[in-house]
Short mmCIF file of C-alpha atoms and ligand atoms in Angstrom, two decimals:
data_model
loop_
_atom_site.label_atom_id
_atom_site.label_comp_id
_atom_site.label_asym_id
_atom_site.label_seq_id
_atom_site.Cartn_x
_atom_site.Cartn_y
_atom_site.Cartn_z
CA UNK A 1 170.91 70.00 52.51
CA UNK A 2 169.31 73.28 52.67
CA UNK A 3 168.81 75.36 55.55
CA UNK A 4 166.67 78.32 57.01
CA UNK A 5 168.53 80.41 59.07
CA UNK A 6 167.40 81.30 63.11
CA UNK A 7 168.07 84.52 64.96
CA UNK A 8 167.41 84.02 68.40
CA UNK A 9 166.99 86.39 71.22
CA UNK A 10 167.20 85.70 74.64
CA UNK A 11 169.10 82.85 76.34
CA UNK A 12 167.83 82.55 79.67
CA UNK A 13 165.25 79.61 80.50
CA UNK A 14 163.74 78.71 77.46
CA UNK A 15 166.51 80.25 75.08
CA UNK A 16 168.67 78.11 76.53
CA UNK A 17 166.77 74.73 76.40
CA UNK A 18 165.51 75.68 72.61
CA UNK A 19 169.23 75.81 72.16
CA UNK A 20 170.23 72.47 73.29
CA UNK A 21 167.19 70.96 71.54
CA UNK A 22 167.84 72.54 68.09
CA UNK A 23 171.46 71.47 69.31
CA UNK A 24 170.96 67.53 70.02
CA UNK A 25 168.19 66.99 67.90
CA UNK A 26 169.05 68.44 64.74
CA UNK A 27 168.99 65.52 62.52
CA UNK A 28 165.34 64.24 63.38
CA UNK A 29 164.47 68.15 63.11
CA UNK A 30 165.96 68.09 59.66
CA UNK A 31 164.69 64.50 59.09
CA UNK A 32 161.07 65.31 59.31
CA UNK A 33 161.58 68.87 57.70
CA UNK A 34 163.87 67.88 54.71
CA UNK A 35 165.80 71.06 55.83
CA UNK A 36 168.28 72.12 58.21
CA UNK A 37 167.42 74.88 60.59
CA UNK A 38 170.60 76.51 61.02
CA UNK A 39 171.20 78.96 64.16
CA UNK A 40 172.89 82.11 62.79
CA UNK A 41 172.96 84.50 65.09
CA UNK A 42 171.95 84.71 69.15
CA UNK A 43 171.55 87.89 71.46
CA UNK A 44 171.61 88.34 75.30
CA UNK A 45 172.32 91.20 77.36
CA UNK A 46 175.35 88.82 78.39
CA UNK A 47 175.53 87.29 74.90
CA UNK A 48 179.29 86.88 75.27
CA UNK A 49 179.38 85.21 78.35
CA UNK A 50 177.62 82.28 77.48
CA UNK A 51 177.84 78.77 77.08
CA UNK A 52 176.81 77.69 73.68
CA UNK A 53 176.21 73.44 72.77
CA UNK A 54 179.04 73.03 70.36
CA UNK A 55 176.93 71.01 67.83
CA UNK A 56 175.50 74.81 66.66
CA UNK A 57 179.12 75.59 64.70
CA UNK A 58 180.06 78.95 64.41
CA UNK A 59 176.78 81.50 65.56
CA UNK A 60 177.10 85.37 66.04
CA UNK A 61 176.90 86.53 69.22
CA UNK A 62 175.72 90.10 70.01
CA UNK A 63 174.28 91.83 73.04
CA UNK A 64 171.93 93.95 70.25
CA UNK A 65 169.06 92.54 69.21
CA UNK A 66 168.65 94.90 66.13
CA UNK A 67 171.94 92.86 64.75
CA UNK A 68 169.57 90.13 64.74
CA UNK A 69 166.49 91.13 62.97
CA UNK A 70 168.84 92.86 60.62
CA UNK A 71 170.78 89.71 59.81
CA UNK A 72 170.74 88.70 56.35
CA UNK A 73 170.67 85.22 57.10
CA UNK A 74 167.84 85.52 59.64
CA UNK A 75 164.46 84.36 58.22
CA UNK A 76 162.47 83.87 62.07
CA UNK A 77 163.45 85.57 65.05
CA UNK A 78 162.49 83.90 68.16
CA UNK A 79 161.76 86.41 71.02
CA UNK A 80 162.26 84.98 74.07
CA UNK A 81 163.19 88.23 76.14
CA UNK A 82 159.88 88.37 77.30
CA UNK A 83 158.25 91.50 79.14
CA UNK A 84 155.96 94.37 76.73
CA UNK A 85 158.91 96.77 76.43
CA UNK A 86 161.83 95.73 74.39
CA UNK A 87 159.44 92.47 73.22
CA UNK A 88 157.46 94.98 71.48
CA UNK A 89 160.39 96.21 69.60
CA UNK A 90 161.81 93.15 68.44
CA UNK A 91 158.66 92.77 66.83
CA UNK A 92 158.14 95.98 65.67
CA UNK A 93 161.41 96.00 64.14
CA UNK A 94 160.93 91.82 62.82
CA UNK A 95 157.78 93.42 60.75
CA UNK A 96 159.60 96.00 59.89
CA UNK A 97 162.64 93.80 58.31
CA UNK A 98 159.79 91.15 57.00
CA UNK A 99 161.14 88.54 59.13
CA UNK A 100 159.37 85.87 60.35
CA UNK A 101 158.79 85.56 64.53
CA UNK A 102 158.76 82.86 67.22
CA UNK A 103 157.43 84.16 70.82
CA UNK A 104 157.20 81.91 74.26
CA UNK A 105 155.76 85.44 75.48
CA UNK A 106 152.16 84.99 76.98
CA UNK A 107 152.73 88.84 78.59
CA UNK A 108 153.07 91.01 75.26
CA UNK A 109 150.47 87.98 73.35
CA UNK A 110 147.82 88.70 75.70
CA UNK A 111 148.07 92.56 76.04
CA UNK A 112 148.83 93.37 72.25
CA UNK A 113 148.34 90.03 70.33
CA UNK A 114 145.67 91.17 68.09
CA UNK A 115 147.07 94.01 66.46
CA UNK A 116 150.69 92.38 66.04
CA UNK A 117 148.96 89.50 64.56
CA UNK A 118 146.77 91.89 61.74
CA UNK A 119 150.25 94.07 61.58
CA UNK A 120 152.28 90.64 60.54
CA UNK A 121 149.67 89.74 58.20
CA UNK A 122 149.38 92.66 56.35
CA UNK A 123 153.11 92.07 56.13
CA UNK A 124 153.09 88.75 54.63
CA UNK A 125 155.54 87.36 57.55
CA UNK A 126 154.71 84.45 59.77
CA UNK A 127 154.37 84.23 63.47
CA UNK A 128 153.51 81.34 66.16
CA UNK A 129 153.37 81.68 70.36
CA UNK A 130 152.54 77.51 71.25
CA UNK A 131 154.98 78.39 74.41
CA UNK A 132 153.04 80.79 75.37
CA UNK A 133 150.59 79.03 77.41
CA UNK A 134 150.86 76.38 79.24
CA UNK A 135 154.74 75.45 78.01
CA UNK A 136 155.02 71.92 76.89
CA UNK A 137 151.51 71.31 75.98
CA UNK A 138 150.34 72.27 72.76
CA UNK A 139 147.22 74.06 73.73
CA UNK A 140 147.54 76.33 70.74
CA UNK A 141 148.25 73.51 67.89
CA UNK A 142 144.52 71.92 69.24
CA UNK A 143 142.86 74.72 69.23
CA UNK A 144 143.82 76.04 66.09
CA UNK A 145 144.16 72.66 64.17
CA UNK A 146 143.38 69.22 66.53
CA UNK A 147 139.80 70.27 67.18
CA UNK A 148 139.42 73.39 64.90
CA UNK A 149 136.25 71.74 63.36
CA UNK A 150 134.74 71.78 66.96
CA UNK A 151 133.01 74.62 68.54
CA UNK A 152 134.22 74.62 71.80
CA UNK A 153 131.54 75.48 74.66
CA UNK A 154 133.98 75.97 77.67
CA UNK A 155 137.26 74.97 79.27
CA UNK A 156 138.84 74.38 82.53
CA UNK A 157 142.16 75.22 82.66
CA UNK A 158 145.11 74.56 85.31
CA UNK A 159 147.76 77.33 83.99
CA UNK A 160 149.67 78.33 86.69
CA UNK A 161 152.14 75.08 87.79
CA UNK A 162 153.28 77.26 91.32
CA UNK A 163 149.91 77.99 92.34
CA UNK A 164 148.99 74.20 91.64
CA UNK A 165 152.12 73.07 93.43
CA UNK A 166 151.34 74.85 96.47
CA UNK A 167 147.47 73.60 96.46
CA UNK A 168 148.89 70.47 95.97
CA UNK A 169 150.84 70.58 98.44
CA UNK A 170 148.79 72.33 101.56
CA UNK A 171 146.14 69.10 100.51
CA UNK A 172 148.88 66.44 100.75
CA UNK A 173 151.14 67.90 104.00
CA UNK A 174 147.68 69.81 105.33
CA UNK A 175 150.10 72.83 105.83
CA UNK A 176 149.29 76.50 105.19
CA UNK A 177 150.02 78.46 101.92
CA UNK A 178 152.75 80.19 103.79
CA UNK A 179 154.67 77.40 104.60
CA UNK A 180 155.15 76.03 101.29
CA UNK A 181 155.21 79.38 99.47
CA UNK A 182 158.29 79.75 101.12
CA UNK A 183 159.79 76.31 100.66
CA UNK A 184 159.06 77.00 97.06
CA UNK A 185 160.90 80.34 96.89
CA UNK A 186 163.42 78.40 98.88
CA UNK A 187 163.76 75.82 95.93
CA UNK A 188 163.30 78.38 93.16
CA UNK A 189 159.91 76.77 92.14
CA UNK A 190 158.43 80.73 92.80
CA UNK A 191 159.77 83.91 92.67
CA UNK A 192 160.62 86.37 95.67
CA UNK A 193 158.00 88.38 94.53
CA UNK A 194 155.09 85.62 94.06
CA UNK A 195 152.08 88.53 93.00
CA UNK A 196 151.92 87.21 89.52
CA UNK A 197 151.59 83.52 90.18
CA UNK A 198 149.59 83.60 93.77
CA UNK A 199 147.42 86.98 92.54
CA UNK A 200 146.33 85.32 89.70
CA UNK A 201 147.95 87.76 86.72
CA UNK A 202 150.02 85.15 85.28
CA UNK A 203 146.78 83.01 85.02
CA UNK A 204 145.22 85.66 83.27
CA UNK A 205 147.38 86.49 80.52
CA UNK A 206 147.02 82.96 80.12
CA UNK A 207 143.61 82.75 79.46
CA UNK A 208 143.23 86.28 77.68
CA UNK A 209 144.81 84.12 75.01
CA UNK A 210 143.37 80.93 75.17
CA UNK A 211 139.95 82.16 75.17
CA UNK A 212 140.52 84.42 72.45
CA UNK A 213 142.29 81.44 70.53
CA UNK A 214 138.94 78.56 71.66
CA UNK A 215 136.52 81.18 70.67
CA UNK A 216 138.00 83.96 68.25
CA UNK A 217 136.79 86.85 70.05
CA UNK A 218 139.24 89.66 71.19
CA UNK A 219 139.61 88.92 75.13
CA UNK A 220 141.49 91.73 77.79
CA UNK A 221 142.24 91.01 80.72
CA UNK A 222 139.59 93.48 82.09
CA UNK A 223 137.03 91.02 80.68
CA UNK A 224 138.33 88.40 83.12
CA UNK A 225 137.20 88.26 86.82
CA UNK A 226 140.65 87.23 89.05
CA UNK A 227 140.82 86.37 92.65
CA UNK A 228 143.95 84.67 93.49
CA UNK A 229 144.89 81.34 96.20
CA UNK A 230 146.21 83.84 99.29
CA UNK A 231 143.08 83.28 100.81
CA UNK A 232 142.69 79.52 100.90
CA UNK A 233 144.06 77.93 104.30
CA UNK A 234 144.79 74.34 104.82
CA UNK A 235 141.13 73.81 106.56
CA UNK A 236 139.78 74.42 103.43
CA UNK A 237 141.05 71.13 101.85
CA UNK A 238 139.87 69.24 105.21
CA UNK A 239 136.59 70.81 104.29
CA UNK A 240 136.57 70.40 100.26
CA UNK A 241 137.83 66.69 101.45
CA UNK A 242 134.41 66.11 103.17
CA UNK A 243 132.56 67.00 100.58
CA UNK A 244 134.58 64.95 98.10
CA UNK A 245 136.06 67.83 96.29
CA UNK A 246 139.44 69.26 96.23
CA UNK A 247 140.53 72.54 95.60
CA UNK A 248 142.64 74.04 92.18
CA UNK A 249 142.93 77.89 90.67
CA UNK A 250 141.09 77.28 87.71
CA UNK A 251 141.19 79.31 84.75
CA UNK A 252 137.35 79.28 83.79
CA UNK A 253 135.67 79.80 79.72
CA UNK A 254 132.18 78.82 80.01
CA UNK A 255 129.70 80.23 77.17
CA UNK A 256 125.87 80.64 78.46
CA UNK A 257 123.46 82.31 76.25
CA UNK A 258 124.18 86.05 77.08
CA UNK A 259 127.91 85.57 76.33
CA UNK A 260 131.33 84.29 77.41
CA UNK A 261 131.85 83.90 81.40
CA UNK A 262 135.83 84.45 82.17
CA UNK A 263 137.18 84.15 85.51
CA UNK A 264 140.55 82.71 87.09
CA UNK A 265 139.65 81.71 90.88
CA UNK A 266 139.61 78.72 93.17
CA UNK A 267 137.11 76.68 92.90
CA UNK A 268 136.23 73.18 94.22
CA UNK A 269 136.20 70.41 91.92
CA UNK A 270 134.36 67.37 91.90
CA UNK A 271 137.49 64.84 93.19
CA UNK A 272 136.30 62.40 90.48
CA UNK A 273 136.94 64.56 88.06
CA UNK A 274 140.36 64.46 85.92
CA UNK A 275 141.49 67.73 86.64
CA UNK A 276 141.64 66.94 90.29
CA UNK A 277 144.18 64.65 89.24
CA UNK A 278 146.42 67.06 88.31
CA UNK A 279 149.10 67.43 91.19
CA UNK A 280 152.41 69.45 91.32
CA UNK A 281 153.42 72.00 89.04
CA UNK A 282 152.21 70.20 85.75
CA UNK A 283 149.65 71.86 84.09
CA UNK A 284 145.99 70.67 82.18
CA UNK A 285 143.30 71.92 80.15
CA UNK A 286 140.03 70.38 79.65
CA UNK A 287 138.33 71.52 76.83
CA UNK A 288 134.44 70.47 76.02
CA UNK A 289 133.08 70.60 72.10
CA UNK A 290 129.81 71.06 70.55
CA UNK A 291 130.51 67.67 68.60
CA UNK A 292 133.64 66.26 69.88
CA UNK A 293 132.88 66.70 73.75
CA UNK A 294 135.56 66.31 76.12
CA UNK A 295 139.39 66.51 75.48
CA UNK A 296 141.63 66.72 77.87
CA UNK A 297 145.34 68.10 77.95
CA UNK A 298 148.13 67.68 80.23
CA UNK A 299 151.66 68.64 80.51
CA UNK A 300 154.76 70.69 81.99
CA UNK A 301 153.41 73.93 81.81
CA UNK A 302 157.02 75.43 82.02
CA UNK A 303 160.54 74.38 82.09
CA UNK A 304 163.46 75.06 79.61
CA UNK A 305 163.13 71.41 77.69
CA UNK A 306 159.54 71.19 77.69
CA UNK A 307 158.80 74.96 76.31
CA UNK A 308 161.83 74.63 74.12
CA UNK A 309 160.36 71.63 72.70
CA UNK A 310 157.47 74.44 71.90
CA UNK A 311 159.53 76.40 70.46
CA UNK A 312 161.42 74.21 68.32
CA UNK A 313 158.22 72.99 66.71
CA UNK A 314 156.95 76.26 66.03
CA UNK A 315 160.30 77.06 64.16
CA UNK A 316 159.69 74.15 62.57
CA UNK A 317 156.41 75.32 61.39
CA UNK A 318 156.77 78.47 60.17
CA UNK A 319 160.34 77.32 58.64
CA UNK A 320 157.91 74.70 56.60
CA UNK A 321 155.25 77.72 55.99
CA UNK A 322 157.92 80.40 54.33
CA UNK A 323 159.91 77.59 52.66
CA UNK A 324 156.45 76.74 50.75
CA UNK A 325 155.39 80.24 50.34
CA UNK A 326 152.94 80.15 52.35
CA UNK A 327 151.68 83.18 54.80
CA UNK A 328 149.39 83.48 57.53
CA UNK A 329 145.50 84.78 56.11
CA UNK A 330 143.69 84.72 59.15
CA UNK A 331 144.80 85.74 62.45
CA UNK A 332 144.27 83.19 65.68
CA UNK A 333 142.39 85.80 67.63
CA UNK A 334 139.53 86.57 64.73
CA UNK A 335 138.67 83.25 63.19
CA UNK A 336 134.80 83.89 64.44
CA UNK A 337 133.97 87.61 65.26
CA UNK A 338 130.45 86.28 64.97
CA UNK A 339 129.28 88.42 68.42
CA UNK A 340 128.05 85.86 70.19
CA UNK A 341 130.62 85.20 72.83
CA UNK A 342 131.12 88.81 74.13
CA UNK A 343 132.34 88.64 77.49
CA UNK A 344 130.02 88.54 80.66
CA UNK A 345 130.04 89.37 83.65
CA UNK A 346 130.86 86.84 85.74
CA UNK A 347 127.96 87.98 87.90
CA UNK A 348 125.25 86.15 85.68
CA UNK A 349 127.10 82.92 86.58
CA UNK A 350 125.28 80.48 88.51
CA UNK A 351 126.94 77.28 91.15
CA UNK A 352 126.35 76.07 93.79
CA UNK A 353 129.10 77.90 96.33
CA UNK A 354 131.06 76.62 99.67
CA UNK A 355 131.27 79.63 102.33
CA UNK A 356 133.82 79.27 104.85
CA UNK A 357 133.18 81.27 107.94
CA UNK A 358 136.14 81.91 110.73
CA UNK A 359 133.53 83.35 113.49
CA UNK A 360 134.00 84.24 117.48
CA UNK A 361 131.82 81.45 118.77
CA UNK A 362 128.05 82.45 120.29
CA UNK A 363 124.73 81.24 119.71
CA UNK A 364 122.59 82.81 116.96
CA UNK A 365 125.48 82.62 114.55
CA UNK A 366 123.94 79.58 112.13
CA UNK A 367 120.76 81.40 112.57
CA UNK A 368 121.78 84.78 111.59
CA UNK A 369 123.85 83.32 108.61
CA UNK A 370 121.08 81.05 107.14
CA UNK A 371 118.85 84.13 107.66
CA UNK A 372 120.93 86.63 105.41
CA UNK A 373 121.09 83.50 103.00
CA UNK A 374 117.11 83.21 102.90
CA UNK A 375 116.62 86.93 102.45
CA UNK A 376 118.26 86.16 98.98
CA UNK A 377 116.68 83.45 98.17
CA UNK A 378 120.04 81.53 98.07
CA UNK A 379 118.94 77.59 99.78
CA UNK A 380 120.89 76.14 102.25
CA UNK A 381 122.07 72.82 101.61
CA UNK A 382 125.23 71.84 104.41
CA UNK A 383 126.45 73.12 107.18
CA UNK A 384 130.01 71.52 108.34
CA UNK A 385 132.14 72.07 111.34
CA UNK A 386 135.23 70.07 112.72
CA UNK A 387 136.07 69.83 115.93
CA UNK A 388 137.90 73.10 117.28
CA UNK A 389 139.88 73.68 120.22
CA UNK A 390 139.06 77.37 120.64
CA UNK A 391 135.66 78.94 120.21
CA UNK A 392 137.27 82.22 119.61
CA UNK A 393 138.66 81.57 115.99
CA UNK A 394 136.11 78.45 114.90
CA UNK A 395 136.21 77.72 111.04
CA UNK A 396 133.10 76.36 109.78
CA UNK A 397 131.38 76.05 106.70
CA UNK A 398 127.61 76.05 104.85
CA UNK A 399 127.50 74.93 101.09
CA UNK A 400 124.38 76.56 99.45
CA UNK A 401 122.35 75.17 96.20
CA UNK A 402 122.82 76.69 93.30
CA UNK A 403 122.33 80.33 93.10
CA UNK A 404 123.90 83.60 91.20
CA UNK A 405 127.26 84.80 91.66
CA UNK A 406 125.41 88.11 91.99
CA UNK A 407 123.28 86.66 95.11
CA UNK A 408 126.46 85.35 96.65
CA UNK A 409 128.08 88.51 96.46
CA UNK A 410 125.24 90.42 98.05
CA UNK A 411 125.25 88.17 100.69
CA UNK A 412 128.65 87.59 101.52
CA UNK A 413 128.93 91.32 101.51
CA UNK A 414 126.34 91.50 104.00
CA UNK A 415 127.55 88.71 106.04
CA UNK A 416 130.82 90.74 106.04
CA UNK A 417 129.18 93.07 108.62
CA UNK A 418 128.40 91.01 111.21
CA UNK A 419 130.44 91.33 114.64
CA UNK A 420 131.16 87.50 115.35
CA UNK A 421 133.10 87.09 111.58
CA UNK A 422 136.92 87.50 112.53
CA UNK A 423 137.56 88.14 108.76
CA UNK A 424 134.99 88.16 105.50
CA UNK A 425 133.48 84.92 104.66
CA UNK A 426 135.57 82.83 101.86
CA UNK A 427 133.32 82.23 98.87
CA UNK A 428 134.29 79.70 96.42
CA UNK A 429 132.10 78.35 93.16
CA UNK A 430 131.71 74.25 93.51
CA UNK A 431 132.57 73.74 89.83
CA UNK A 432 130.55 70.80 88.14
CA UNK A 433 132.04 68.64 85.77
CA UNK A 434 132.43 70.47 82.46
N1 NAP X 1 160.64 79.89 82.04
C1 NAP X 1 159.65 79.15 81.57
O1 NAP X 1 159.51 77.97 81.90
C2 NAP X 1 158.68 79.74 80.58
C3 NAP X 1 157.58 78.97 80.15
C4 NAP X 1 156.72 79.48 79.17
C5 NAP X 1 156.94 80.74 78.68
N2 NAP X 1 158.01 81.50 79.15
C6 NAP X 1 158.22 82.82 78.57
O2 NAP X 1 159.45 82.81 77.87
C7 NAP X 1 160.04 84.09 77.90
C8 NAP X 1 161.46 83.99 78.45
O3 NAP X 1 161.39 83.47 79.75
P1 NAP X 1 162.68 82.89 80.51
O4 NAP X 1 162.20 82.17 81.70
O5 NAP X 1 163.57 82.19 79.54
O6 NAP X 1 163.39 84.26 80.97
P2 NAP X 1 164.88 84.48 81.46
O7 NAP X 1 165.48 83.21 81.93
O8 NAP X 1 164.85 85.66 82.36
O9 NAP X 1 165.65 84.91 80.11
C9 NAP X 1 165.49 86.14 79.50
C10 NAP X 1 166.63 86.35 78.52
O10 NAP X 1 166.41 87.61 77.85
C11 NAP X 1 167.64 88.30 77.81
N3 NAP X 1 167.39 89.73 77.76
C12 NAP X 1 166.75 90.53 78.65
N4 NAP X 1 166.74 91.79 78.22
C13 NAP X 1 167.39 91.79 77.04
C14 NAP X 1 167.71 92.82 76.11
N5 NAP X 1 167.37 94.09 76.31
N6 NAP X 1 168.39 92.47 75.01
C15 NAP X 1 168.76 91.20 74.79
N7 NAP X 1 168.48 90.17 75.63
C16 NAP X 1 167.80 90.50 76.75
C17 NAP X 1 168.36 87.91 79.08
O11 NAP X 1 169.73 88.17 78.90
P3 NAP X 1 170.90 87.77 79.94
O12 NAP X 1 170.79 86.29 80.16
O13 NAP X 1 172.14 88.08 79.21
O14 NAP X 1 170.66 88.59 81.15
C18 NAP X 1 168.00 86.42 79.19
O15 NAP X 1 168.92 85.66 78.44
C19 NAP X 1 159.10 84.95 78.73
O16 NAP X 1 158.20 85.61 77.86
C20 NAP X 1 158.35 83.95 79.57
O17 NAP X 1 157.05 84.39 79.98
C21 NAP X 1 158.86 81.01 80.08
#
């Protein structure tokens, strides 16, 4: 049987598990391709030192990554290094060599997708990212094939599995974010340094390419408005729970006639909506069509097996593609370029928003609050308070109709002012169902 020969590059996490799928599942692989795909080479910094599944035969091992573009029996190159520095070269040199590439690498996608793509096109080679975003699901495949035909209006997305763990799990134990940020560093569910997952940045690479993939527009991340989970407490769920809501970090595309709105933040959800079903660190996206109206994906959004299932199928792709001659015309991130979904500022969007207050207990304060509210025109439409031991620390909240984004922030930032606050009141958009 014939074969098309793999380079990759970087065994860590999702090296590894492409590995021991291309490993343990190479005759359905070559079943359904009616080809072998045949690892040739593999590079780590520690290349030598690792443990290889047996079923590969003889591979070449280097700790150079240049020995592995270079290979003559290399035709795709998986990078999954990750990072924008030596990522960049791999690919520089892969378009260089005219060899095909694989990438899991949402980081160096997101900041310098667009011109790699144009770059690989111009030099006839193929590339694919499904494990980019969102791991195991494939998010990309749908968007550029499963529902091309749609126009897609706006998405939801869950994309970040350790911030959704630790919502998940301050709602179920009603503990704080503290507590079970460090149980998950403790169980190696988050890193020591958590900034990328609990800031938001990992969330936002994500999206940069999604919504550049749903609606062909070139996305940055400075188009996106991020606020990360550090500020949500476990009241906040008690509170969300009254109002039959819960609360996610929700990676938000939502077109309105002046443009694209982009934003990842928490948000309440409607509790009857699917996405609040989402628990733990799985991930979901729910996409809405012009024609097709809702789909809804779900998945590991990391692991080594379920991304190196991604990966696998996107060697399987572009093996198929360059075995029939076939090379990529149009790039993912330009199908459109029509104009019309130029990013916004998330300032034109309009919710209805929950504003938890932590205030120093006196009379006046409802008063004075609903006051600032009036003065921009924002209506009033709850006002909830638990029971509270101390009057000196007293979380409450007031839910508001539906207003700007640009009112709240005037407010809130007048609010911030006022003597009695012990910290700035929490805003948060009440998302409605899609
Ligand atoms: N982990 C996930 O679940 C997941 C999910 C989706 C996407 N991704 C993406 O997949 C990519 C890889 O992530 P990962 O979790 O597998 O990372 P990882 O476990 O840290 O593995 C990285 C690998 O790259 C190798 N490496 C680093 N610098 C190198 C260099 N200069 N030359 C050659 N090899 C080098 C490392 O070598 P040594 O092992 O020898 O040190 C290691 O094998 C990233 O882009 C990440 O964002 C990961």
């Amino acid at each position: 049987m014939e074969e098309v020969g793999l380079g990759i590059i970087g065994l860590g996490n999702v090296g590894g598990g492409t590995l021991t799928i291309l490993a343990e599942n190479a005759e359905q692989i070559a079943l359904k391709l009616g080809f072998r795909l045949k690892v040739v080479a593999v590079c780590s910094r520690t290349a030598h030192a690792k443990r290889l599944p047996p079923a590969l035969g003889p591979v070449f091992r280097t700790t150079d990554w240049r020995e592995v573009v270079a290979h003559p029996e290399v035709q795709i190159v998986a990078e999954l290094v990750g990072g924008t520095t030596v990522a960049a070269e791999i690919f520089d040199a892969a378009i260089a060599h005219r060899k095909s590439m694989v990438t899991a690498n949402k980081e160096l996608m997101a900041a310098c997708g667009p011109e790699i793509w144009d770059r690989a096109i111009r030099a006839g080679i193929n590339l694919a990212m499904e494990a980019s975003v969102c791991g195991g699901i494939p998010i990309h495949a749908v968007l550029r094939e499963g529902i091309s035909g749609d126009r897609v209006q706006a998405f939801y997305g869950i994309l970040n599995g350790t911030c959704n763990y630790i919502l998940t799990e301050m709602e179920k134990r009603n503990v704080s974010l503290a507590t079970v940020l460090e149980e998950a560093q403790r169980l190696g569910y988050a890193e020591a340094d958590p900034s990328a997952d609990v800031d938001g940045y990992d969330a936002r690479s994500k999206l940069v390419l999604l919504a550049a993939l749903a609606f062909g527009e070139k996305i940055t991340a400075s188009d996106i408005f991020m606020e990360g989970i550090r500020r949500i407490g476990e009241v906040d769920f008690r509170y969300a729970g009254q109002l039959k809501h819960t609360i996610r970090l929700i990676c938000g595309a939502r077109k309105i006639p002046e443009g694209l709105i982009l934003s990842v933040r928490p948000a309440l959800i409607p509790m009857s909506t699917i996405l609040a079903g989402v628990q733990g660190a799985y991930n979901a996206v729910w996409v809405k069509g012009v024609y097709g109206e809702d789909t809804f994906y779900y998945g590991w959004g990391a692991g080594a097996l379920p991304t190196g299932v991604a990966v696998v199928s996107d060697l399987m792709r572009v093996a198929r593609e360059i075995r029939s001659g076939s090379p990529q015309r149009v790039s993912p991130f330009a199908h459109e370029r029509l104009g019309e979904n130029k990013p916004v500022s998330v300032t034109l969007q309009r919710r209805a928003y929950y504003l938890r207050f932590r205030v120093d207990d006196r009379p006046g304060i409802i008063a004075k609050l609903a006051g600032i509210l009036a003065s921009k025109r924002i209506g009033l439409e709850a006002v909830l308070q638990e029971p509270c031991e101390t009057k000196h620390d007293l979380p409450f909240v007031i839910t508001t109709e539906e207003t700007s984004e640009q009112a709240i922030r005037e407010a809130v930032e007048e609010m911030s002012r006022l003597d009695f606050l012990k910290e700035a009141p929490l805003a948060l958009p009440m998302e409605t169902a899609l």
